[in-house]
Short mmCIF file of C-alpha atoms and ligand atoms in Angstrom, two decimals:
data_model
loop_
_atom_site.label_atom_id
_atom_site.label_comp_id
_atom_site.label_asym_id
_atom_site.label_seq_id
_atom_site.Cartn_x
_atom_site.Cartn_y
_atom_site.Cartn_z
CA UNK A 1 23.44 8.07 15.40
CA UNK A 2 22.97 8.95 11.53
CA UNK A 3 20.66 6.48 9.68
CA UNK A 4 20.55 5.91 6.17
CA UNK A 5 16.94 6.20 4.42
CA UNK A 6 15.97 5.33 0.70
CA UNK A 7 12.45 6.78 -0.15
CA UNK A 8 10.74 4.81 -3.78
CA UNK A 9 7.83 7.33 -4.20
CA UNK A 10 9.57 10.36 -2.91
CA UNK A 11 6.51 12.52 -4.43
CA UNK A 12 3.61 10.42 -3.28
CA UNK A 13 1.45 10.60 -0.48
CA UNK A 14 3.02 8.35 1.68
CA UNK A 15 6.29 10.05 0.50
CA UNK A 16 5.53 13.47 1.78
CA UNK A 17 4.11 11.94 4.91
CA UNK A 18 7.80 10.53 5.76
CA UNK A 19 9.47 13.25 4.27
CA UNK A 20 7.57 15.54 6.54
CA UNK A 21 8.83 13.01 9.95
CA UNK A 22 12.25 13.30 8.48
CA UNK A 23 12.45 17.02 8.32
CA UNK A 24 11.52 16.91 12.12
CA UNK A 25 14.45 14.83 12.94
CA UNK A 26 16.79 16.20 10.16
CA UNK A 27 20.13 15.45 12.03
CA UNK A 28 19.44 11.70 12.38
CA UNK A 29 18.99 10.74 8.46
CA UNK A 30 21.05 10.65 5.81
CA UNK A 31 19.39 10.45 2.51
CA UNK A 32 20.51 7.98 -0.03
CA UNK A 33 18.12 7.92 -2.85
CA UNK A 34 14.45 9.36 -3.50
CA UNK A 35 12.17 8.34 -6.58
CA UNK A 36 8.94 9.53 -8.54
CA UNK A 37 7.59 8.66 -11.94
CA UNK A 38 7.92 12.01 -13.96
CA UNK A 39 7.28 14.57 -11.16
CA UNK A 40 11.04 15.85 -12.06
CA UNK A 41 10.59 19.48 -10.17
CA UNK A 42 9.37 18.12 -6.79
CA UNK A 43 12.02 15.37 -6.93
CA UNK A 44 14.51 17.80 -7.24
CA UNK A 45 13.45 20.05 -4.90
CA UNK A 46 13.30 17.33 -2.42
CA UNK A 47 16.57 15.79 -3.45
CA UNK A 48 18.13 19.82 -2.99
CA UNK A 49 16.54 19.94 -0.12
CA UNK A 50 17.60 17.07 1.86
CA UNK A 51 20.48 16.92 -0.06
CA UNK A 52 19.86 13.12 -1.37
CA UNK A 53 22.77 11.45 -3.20
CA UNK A 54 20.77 10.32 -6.20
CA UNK A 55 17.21 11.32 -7.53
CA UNK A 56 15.53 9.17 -10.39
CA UNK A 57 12.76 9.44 -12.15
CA UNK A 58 11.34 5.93 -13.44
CA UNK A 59 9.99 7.70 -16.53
CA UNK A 60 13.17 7.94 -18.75
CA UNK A 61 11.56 10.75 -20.73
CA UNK A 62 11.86 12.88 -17.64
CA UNK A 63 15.38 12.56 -17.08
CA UNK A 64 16.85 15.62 -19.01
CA UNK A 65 13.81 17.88 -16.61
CA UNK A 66 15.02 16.18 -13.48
CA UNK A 67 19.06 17.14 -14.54
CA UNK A 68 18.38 20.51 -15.74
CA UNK A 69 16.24 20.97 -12.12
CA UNK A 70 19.38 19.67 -10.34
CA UNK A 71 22.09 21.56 -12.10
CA UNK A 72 24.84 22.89 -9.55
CA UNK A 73 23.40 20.48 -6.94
CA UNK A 74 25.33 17.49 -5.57
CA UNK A 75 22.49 15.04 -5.91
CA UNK A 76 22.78 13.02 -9.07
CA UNK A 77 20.09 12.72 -11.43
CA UNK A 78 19.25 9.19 -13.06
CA UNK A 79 16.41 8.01 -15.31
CA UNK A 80 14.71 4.40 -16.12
CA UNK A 81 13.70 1.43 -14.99
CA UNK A 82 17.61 -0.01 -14.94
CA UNK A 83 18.05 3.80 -12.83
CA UNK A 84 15.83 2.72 -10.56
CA UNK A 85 16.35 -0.56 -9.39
CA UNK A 86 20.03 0.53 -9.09
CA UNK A 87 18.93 3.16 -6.46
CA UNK A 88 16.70 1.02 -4.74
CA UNK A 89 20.05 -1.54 -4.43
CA UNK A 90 22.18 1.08 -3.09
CA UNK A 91 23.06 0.20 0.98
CA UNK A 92 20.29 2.05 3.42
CA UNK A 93 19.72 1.00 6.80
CA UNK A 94 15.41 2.02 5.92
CA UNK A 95 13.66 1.60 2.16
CA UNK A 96 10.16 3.19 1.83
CA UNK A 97 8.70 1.12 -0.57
CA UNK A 98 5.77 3.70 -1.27
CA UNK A 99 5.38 3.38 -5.19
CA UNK A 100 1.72 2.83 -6.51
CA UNK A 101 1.08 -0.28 -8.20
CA UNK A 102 2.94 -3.72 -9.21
CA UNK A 103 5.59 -0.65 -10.38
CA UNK A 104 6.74 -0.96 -7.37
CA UNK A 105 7.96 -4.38 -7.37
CA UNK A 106 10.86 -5.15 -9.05
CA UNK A 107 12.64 -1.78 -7.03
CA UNK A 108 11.59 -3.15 -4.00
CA UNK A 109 12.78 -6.65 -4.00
CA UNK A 110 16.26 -5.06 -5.31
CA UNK A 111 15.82 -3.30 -1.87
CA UNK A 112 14.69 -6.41 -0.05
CA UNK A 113 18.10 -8.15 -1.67
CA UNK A 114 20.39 -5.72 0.59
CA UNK A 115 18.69 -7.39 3.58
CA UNK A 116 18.40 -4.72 5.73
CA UNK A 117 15.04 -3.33 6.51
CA UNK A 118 11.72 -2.55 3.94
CA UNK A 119 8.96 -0.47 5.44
CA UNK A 120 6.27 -1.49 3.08
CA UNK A 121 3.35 0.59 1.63
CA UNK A 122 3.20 -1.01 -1.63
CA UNK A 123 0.93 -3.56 -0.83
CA UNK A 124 0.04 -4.42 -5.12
CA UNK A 125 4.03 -5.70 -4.85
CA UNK A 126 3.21 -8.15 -2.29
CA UNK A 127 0.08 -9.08 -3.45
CA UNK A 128 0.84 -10.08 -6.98
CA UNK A 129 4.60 -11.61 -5.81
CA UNK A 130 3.45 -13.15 -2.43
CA UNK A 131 5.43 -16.15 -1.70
CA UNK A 132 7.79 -14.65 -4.24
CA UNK A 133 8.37 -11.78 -2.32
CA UNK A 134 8.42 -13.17 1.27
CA UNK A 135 10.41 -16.07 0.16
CA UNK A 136 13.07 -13.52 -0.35
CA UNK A 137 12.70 -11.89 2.93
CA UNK A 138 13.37 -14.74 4.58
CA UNK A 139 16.25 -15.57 1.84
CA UNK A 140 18.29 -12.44 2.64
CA UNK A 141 17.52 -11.59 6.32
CA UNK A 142 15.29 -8.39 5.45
CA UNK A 143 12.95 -7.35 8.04
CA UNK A 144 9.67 -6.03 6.32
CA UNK A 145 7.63 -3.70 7.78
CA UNK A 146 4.03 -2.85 7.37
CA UNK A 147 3.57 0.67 6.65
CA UNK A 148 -0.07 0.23 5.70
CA UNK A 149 -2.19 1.55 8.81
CA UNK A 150 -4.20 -1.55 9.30
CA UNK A 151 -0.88 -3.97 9.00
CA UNK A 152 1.09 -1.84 11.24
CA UNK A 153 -1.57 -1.74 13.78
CA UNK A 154 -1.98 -5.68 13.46
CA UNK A 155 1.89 -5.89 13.75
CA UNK A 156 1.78 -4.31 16.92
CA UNK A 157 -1.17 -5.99 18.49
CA UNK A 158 0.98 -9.24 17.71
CA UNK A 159 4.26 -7.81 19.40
CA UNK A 160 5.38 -10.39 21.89
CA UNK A 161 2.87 -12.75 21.17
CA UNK A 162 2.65 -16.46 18.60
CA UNK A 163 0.58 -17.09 16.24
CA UNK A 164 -0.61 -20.28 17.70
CA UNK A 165 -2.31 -18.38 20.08
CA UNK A 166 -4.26 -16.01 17.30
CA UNK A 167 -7.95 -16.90 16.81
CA UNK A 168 -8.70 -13.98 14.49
CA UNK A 169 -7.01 -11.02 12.91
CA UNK A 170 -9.67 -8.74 11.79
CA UNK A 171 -9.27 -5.39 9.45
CA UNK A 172 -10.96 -2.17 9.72
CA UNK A 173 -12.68 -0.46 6.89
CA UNK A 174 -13.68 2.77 6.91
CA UNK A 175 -16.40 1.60 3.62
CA UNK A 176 -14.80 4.50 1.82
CA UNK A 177 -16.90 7.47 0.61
CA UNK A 178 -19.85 5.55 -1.02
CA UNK A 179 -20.57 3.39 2.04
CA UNK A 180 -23.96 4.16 2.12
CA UNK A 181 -24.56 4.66 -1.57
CA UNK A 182 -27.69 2.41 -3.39
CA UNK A 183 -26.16 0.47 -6.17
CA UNK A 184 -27.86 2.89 -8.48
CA UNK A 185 -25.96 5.41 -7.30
CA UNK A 186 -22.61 3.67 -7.46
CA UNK A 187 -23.32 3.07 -11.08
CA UNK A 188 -23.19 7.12 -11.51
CA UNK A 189 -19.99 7.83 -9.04
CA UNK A 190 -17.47 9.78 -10.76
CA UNK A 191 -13.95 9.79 -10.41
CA UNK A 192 -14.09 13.22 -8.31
CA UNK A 193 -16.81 11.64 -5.82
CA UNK A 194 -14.65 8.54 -5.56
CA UNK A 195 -11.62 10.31 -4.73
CA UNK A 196 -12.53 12.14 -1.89
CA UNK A 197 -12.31 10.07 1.15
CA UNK A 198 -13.90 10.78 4.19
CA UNK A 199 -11.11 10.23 6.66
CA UNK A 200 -7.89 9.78 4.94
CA UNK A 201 -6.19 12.37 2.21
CA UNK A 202 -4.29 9.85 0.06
CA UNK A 203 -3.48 9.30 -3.91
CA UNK A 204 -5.68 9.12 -6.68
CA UNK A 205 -5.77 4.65 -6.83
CA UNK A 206 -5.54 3.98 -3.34
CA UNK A 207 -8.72 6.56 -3.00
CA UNK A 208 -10.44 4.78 -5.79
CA UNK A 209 -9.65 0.53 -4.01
CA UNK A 210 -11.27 2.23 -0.86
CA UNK A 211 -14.57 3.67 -2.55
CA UNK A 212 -14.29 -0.21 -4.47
CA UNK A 213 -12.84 -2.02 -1.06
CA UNK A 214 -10.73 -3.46 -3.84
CA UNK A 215 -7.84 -1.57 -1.18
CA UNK A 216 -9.70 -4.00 1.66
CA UNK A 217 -9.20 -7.27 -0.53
CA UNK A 218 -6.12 -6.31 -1.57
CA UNK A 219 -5.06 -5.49 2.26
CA UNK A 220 -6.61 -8.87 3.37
CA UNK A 221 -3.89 -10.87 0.79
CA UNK A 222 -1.16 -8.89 2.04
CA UNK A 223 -1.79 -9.29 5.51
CA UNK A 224 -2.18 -13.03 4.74
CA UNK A 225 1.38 -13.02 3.45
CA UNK A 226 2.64 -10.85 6.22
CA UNK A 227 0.80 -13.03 9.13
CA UNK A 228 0.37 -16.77 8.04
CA UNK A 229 -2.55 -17.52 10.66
CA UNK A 230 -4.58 -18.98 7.45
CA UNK A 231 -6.91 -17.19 5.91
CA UNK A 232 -10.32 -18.40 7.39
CA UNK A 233 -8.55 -16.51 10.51
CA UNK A 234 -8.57 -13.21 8.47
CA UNK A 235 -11.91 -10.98 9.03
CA UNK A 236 -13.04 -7.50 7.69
CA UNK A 237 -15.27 -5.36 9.73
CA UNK A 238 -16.59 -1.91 8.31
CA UNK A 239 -15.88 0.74 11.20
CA UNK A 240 -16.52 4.19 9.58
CA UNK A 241 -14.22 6.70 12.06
CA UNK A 242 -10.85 4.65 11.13
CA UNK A 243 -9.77 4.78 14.98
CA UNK A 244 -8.99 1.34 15.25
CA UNK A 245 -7.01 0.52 12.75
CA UNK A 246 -7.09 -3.58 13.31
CA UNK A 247 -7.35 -5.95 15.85
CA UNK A 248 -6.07 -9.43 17.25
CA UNK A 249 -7.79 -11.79 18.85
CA UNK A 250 -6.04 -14.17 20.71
CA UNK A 251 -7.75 -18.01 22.25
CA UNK A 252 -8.42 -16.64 25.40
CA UNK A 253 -10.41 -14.09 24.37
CA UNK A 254 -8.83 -10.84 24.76
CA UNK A 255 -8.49 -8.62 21.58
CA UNK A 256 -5.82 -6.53 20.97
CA UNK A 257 -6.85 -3.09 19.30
CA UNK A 258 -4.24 -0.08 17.71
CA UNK A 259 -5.57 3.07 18.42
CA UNK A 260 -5.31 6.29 16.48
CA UNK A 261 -5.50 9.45 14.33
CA UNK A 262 -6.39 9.04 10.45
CA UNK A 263 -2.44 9.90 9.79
CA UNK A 264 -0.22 8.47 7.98
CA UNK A 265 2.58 9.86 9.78
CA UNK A 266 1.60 7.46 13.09
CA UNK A 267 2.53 3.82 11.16
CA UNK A 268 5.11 5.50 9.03
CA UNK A 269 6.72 7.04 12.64
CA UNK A 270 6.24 3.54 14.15
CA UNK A 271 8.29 1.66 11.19
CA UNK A 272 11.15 4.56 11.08
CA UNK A 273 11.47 4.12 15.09
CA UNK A 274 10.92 0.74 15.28
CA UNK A 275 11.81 -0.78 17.67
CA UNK A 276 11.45 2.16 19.67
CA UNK A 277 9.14 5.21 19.36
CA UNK A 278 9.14 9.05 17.84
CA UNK A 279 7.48 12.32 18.32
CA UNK A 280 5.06 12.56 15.79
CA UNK A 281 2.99 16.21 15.55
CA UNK A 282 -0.47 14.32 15.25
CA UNK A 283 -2.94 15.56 17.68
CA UNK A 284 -3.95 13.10 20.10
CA UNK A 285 -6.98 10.68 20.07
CA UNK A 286 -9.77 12.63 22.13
CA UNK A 287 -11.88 9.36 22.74
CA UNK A 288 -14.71 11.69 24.74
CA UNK A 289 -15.04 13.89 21.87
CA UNK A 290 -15.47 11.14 19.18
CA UNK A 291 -18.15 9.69 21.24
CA UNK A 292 -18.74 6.48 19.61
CA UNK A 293 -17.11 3.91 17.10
CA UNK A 294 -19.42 1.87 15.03
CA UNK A 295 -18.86 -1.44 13.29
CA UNK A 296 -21.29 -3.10 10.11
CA UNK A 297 -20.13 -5.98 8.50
CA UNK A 298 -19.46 -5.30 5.13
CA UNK A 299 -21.57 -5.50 1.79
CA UNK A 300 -20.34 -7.58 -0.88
CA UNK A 301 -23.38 -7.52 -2.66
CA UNK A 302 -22.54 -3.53 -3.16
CA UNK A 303 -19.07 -4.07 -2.87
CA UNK A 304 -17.94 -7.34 -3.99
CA UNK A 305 -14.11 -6.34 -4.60
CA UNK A 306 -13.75 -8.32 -1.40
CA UNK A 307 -15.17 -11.11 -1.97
CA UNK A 308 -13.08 -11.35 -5.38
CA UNK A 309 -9.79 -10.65 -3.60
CA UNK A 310 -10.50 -13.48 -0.95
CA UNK A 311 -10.81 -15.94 -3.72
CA UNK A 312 -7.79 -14.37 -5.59
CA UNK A 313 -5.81 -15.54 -2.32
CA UNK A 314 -7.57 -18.61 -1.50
CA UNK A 315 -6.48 -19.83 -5.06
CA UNK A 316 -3.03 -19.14 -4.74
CA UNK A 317 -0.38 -19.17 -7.50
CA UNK A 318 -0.61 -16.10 -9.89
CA UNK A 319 -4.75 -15.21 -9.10
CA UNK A 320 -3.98 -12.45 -7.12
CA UNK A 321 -1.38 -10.63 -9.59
CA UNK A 322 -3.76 -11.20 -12.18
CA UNK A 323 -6.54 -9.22 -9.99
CA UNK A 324 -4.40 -6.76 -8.99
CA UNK A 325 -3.24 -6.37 -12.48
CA UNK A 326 -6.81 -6.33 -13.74
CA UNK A 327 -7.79 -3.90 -10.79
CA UNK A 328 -5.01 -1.36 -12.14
CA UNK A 329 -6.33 -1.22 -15.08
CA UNK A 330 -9.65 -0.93 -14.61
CA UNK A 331 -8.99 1.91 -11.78
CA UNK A 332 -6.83 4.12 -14.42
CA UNK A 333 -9.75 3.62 -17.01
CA UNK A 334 -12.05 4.26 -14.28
CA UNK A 335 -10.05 7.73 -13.56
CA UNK A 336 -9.93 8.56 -17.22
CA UNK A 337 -13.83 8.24 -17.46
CA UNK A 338 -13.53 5.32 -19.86
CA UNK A 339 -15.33 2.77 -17.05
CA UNK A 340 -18.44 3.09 -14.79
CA UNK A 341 -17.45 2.65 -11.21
CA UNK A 342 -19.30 -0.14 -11.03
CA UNK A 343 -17.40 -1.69 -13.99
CA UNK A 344 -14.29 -1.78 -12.28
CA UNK A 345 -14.82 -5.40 -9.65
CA UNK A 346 -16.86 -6.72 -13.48
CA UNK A 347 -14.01 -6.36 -15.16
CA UNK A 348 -11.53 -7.69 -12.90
CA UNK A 349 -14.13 -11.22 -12.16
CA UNK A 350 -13.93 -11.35 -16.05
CA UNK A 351 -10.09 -11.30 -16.20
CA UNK A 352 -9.54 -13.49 -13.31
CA UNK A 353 -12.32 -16.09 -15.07
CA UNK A 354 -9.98 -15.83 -18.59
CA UNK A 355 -6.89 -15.68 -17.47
CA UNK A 356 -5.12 -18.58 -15.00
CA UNK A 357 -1.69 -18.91 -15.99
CA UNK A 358 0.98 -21.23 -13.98
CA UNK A 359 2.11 -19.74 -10.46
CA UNK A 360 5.35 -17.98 -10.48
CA UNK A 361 8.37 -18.89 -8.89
CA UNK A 362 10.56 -16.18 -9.70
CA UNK A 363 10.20 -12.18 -9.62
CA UNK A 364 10.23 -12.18 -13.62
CA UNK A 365 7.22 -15.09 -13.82
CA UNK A 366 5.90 -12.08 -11.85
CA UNK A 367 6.43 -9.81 -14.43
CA UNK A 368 5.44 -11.60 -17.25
CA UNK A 369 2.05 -12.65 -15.34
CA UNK A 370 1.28 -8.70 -14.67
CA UNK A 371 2.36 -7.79 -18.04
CA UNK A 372 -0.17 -10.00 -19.72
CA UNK A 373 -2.87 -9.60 -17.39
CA UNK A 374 -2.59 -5.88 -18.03
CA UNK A 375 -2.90 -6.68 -21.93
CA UNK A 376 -5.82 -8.30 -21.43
CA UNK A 377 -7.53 -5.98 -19.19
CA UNK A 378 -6.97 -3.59 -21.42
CA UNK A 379 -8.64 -5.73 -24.23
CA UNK A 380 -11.64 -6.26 -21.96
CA UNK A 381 -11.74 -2.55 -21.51
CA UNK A 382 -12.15 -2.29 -25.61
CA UNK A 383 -15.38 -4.65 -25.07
CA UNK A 384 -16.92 -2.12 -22.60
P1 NDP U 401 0.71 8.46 -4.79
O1 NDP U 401 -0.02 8.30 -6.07
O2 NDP U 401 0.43 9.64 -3.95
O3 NDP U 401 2.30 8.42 -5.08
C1 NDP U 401 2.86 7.40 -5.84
C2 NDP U 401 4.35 7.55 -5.94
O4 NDP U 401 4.83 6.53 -6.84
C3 NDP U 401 4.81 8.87 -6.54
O5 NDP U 401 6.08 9.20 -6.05
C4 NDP U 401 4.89 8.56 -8.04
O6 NDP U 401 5.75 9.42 -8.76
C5 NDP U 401 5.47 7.16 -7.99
N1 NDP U 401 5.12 6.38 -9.16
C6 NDP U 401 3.93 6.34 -9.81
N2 NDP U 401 3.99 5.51 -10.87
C7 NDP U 401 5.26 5.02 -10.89
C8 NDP U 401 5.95 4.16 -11.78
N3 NDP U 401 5.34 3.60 -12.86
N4 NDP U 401 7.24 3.89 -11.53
C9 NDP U 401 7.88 4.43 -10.46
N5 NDP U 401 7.28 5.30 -9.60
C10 NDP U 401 5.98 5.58 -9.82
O7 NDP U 401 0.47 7.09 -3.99
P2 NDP U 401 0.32 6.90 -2.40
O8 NDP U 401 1.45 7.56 -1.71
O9 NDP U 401 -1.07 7.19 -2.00
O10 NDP U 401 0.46 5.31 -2.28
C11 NDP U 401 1.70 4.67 -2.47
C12 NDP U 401 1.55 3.22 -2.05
O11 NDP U 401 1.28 3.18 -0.65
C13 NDP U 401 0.37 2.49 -2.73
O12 NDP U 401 0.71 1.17 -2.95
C14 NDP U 401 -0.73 2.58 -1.70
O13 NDP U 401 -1.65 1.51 -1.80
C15 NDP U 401 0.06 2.49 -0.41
N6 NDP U 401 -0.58 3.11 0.74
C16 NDP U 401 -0.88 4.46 0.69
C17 NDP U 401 -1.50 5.06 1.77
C18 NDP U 401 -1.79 6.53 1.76
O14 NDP U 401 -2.23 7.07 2.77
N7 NDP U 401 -1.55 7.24 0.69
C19 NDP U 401 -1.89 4.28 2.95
C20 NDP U 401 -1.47 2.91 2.90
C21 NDP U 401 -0.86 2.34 1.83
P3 NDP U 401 5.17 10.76 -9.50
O15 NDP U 401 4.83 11.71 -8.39
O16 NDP U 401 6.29 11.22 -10.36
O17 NDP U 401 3.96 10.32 -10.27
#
């Protein structure tokens, strides 16, 4: 039977990881819509290629690239934020929500208002819209699924099993590249040595959050959203191979562990089968030749992005859109070698100490809140 798939973030990372599973199986999707920012010429080849009914770029500038790219194709081009949402609202029985960044958000609760089913890598959506977001979930019927690796593993260490029966979830970190950096040297780390992650081959910001563990915090609110055990249930261990990818443990003391390799393709594989299983080409764990996993708890004295994000969540309300708002910011500046690396969790404290406005109720409270935070971030980053 045919499926019908919507990919937001066609040209990402996590894009060309699903576009890669979909190729394998090319007679079982049909391909609705795929998005990028600007990247109009990889869109389109994409869009030729699986022969998607619409391509957009977000970036209305890009528009005229992405039509003259698509010429004599039957894909249609569109452009904009209005574009976008559109696609994202068009019927698909499977939405990648794989944007970077609160970006993401508005396109993927148009997708969440089909109610039919998200598989969710955008985790800054659900962290700044939280109740927002999963208050529409529940609203239209969607079934949201966690692409993330950690949240997918979790979601299948729960399978068959309450809550009420959870004593702990806990997340694995791999600590990023500068795990065992001095402080002194994380006030030197450039944007090259941050990006270059030991385990996982990923874009630019979600590199960064894991050489912060701002990506940790941020995963620890969204799987607080995604599995309401409370969050003095919610651990983070650092476990520097990334073979277990989370764990459950449950009152009478077993703990459930997912298993696997550092590829994307394995949680993306296990949302686009769910709720059976695929073929993926990832080569198998080989436990004997990995010889040992490790586990350190983790060092928010070095790292204290974690630490912020658990208050962010703890507080509720619009906290952790303002962080993640902050954390944006300070990330891009940090890429554009306008902001030490150790500048970045500073920066984001400061913002969340300024700025406390009311919680949101509604996707465009959402809006506003990130829009403002991002103003002024972006003031704090003047101060710098
Ligand atoms: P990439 O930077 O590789 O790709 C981002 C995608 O979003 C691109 O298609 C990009 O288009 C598009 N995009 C960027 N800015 C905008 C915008 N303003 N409006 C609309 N589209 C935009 O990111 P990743 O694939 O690494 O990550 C995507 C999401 O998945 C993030 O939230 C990340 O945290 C999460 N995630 C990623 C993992 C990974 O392994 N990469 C693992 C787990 C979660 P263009 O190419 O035109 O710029």
């Amino acid at each position: 039977m045919t499926r019908t798939i919507t990919i937001l973030g066609a040209t990402g990372s996590v894009g060309a990881s699903t576009i890669d599973l979909i190729r394998r199986e090319r007679d079982k999707w049909r391909v609705m819509a795929l998005t990028a920012n600007c990247q109009a010429a990889e869109l389109a080849e994409l869009a030729k290629e699986l022969n998607a009914e619409v391509a957009v770029v977000a970036d209305e500038s890009c528009l005229p690239a992405l039509r003259s790219h698509l010429s004599g194709s039957q894909t249609l081009a569109a452009g904009g934020a209005g574009a976008l949402n559109e696609a994202a609202s068009r019927p698909a029985d499977i939405t990648i929500a794989a944007i970077v960044g609160c970006a993401g958000l508005a396109p993927t609760m148009a997708a969440i208002e089909q109610g039919k089913t998200i598989a969710l890598a955008n985790k800054e959506a659900l962290v700044s819209a939280g109740e927002v977001m999963t208050a529409a979930v529940s609203k239209y019927g969607t079934t949201l699924l966690p692409v993330d690796s950690e949240h997918n593993a979790i979601f299948q260490c729960l399978a068959g099993n309450s809550y009420d029966h959870v004593r702990s979830i806990t997340l694995t970190a791999s600590g990023g590249p500068f795990r065992d950096w001095t402080l002194e040297q994380l006030a030197a780390a450039t944007p090259a040595q941050a990006v270059k992650h030991p385990n996982w081959d990923m874009g630019a910001k979600i590199s960064v959050d894991s050489a912060t563990m701002f990506n940790k915090g941020l995963e620890l609110i969204e799987a607080h959203h995604l599995f309401p055990v409370g969050l003095d249930k919610l651990r983070i261990v650092v476990h520097p191979q990334s073979v277990i990818h989370s764990m459950v443990e449950y009152r009478d003391g077993s703990t459930l562990a997912q298993l696997g390799p550092s590829d994307m393709r394995v949680p993306i594989a296990s949302c686009l089968a769910w709720p059976s299983r695929m073929d993926t080409p990832c080569a198998p764990l080989d436990l004997a030749a990995l010889g040992e996993l490790t586990f350190r708890a983790p060092d928010e004295d070095r790292f204290p992005a974690t630490r912020l994000c658990r208050l962010a969540a703890e507080a509720g309300g619009a906290a952790p859109a303002v962080l993640n708002a902050g954390n944006e910011i300070a990330v891009a500046a940090f890429l554009a070698g306008h902001l030490p690396f150790t500048r970045i969790s500073v920066m984001v404290e400061e913002l969340l100490g300024r700025y406390a406005p009311a919680a949101p109720v509604a996707l465009d409270d959402v809006i506003a809140i990130d829009a403002e935070a991002r103003g002024r971030a972006r003031q704090l980053l003047e101060l710098v």
